[in-house]
Amino acid sequence: MRILFITHSFNGLTQRLYCELMRLGHEISIEFDIADAVTEEAVRLFRPELIIAPFLKRAIPESIWSQHCCLIVHPGPVGDRGPSALDWAIQDGAAEWGVSVLQAEAEMDAGPVWASATFPMRRARKASIYRHEVTEAAVQAVISAVNRKKEPNFKSARVPGQAHQVMKQADRTIDWQRDSSASVLARLNAADGFPGVADSLFGQPCHLFDAWPEATLRGEPGSLIGRRETAICRATVDGAVWIGHVKPAGGIKLPATLAFPAAADLPELPLADVWKSPTPTWQDIAYEEAGGVGFLTFEFYNGAMRTAQCRRLTDAFRWATARPTRVIVLRGGSDFWSNGIHLNTIEAADSPADESWANINAIDDLAEAILRCETQLTVAAVGGNAGAGGCFLARAADFVWVRDGVMLNPHYKNMGNLYGSEFWTYLLPPRVGDEGAKAIMRHRLPMTAPESVQLGFYDACLPGPGFAIDVARRAAEIAAAADFPDKLAAKVAKRHADEAVKPLSAYRAEELAEMRRNFYGFDPSYHVARYHFVSRSAHSWTPRHLARHRDLDWKVPA
Ligand code: COA
């Protein structure tokens, strides 16, 4: 079927639907929702048999829904209508939620239901529920709806419903003198990653994001108890919570202490060490051990790895290599494994070029430490999405196991034609061939977990449910295997042989020479693209690699 996506952006959910429907043989083109006239033009050019709106922020124009079947992906169960659907569900503590696929009509989300799916709610951030449960349910419901489009006898059902209002900041306000930690966390979770909860810190207005529970620290309700790395701990009436990120008025989202230099005066509340804390608290890097396997988790907000985080993670990794284990599993974070260098802290630096340089060197140091590890076999367990340098950082491990459902974007070009580093020129060609590597880099499109394994880029795709348990079991098997010493020796020998042919330092120097041009050269594309990315600038056109109907050789179907 020829299907046109009308969407606000090519976000993770849209990427996943795009890949799943392409895999089923459908022909997909994408138009960003910029202006009614532009959308109408896209429909004229592509002549879709079906229009799907995976992620829209406003209604489809009547000129389109009255002429074509338009299906809206609504992040709420059957009968739920209106904006801020997930926000209300999280803040009100709904036990079960869902996704419905509705036909567009005049009244928002009130059209007939074509398909739906439900899931039990998890206590988590909105963006996390969206990336996991909502995305899985949407894939299921959209595929059913698309199949039903071909069923001549299918009749979509009209269902009565209640429309809720857009959630305003007044609905999100935290009363630090009265609200419990659970209520504060629910409010912050319901607003993460957008729009955050409007509040103030150090007497300045800001929006709060990235909340973590705290089990033991206490203070005067509303007072700032202290800081750890870049997070700030704030007391509630019955405990405390950590605030990891803030967006100061008029600024961009940043780690909390970087946004407010006054935070330097707060007492530092360090953790004893890298071992996972037994009680809930803010801990971005955590280590655990079981059955000869060390597990290193790095829960970096949005998968962005700033210079200091890369250095701390490299230290933690080196420390882990000195433990009496046979395998180290790099677990990343729950939503993202890694999205590469931290574009927001780069943007906020006095010299973004210098900070880009420091950050890419710090992430390369980490990749090099993983590549040069001679004491353990290493596994990257990619349970969350990964983008750009994060995809290649994972490949530095001896094995990469990826969760089915993860979306990968193993290319850099969307960020102002960045060349990229993280040893991709060493790691990618042997897996996919020179032409394959060029195609991946040029392609600029997302890749599903099964595709990454089919291409030979990653090693295994494991089922979504039970991924963590499966990873632990497989890693323990490698550690316990009789041939472990042979496998380790073979890896070390291979690395030495590769080094003799061309040292890692040469790959790194070549990649960084290109990156230096991106950061300091005449062409400002990277700086411009980064500015728009971190400012979340609205799109003013759809990139040609997505809008196939705008290809020069596109022929309007008869
Ligand atoms: N640095 C800082 N923030 C980043 C980031 C990075 N490298 N990568 C993603 N983010 C943030 C986004 O700004 C967004 O922030 P929000 O919480 O304010 O919404 C959040 O992570 C989610 O990203 P989003 O783009 O909405 O997710 P997606 O699933 O639609 O797309 C990617 C995923 C990886 C394709 C996209 O985030 C991306 O292109 N990231 C940049 C990758 C990159 O170029 N890294 C630098 C080169 S190594």
XYZ file of N, CA and C in Angstrom, residues 5-18 30-34 52-57 130 533 536-539 541-543 546:
105
model
N 2.925 9.381 5.617
C 2.942 9.783 7.023
C 2.885 11.308 7.075
N 1.946 11.834 7.825
C 1.984 13.270 8.126
C 2.346 13.357 9.603
N 3.446 13.991 9.910
C 3.948 13.942 11.283
C 4.645 15.240 11.652
N 4.657 15.528 12.946
C 5.325 16.744 13.409
C 6.846 16.628 13.237
N 7.358 15.423 13.478
C 8.798 15.189 13.268
C 9.014 13.691 13.064
N 10.215 13.332 12.680
C 10.559 11.918 12.478
C 11.057 11.380 13.813
N 10.160 11.349 14.804
C 10.582 10.931 16.145
C 10.689 9.400 16.215
N 11.106 8.912 17.380
C 11.375 7.479 17.525
C 10.191 6.614 17.125
N 8.990 6.995 17.546
C 7.797 6.215 17.221
C 7.555 6.199 15.709
N 7.717 7.365 15.083
C 7.510 7.450 13.634
C 8.567 6.609 12.908
N 9.806 6.660 13.404
C 10.881 5.861 12.801
C 10.537 4.377 12.852
N 10.028 3.957 14.012
C 9.721 2.529 14.194
C 8.591 2.101 13.253
N 7.525 2.921 13.177
C 6.402 2.578 12.285
C 6.864 2.552 10.834
N 7.701 3.515 10.490
C 8.252 3.587 9.138
C 8.963 2.267 8.800
N 7.067 10.554 3.646
C 6.809 11.329 4.866
C 6.734 12.808 4.538
N 5.776 13.485 5.148
C 5.718 14.947 5.041
C 5.553 15.505 6.449
N 6.415 16.453 6.821
C 6.260 17.076 8.125
C 5.078 18.032 8.087
N 4.369 18.111 9.197
C 3.184 18.973 9.280
C 3.651 20.415 9.476
N 3.785 21.117 8.363
C 4.312 22.478 8.413
C 3.216 23.485 8.088
N -1.324 8.185 7.428
C -1.186 7.887 8.859
C -0.500 9.074 9.520
N -1.016 9.464 10.680
C -0.404 10.546 11.454
C 0.132 9.953 12.752
N 1.421 9.587 12.786
C 1.950 8.937 13.990
C 2.141 9.917 15.143
N 2.445 11.187 14.830
C 2.807 12.135 15.895
C 2.486 13.535 15.392
N 1.276 13.979 15.743
C 0.834 15.299 15.268
C 0.562 16.204 16.452
N 0.784 17.495 16.278
C 0.488 18.429 17.363
C -0.749 19.267 17.064
N 6.516 6.495 26.462
C 6.280 6.727 25.037
C 7.235 5.870 24.195
N 18.975 21.746 16.661
C 18.625 20.519 17.374
C 18.375 20.812 18.850
N 15.336 22.812 19.666
C 14.127 22.130 19.204
C 13.386 23.012 18.191
N 14.130 23.619 17.255
C 13.518 24.495 16.242
C 12.497 23.713 15.426
N 11.387 24.379 15.110
C 10.361 23.720 14.292
C 10.914 23.493 12.891
N 10.472 22.408 12.252
C 10.918 22.143 10.874
C 10.242 23.114 9.917
N 10.799 22.471 6.462
C 10.682 21.636 5.262
C 11.015 20.198 5.636
N 10.602 19.274 4.794
C 10.868 17.856 5.065
C 12.115 17.429 4.290
N 13.097 16.824 4.967
C 14.292 16.387 4.235
C 13.923 15.446 3.093
N 13.361 11.672 3.311
C 12.113 11.194 3.913
C 10.936 11.427 2.974
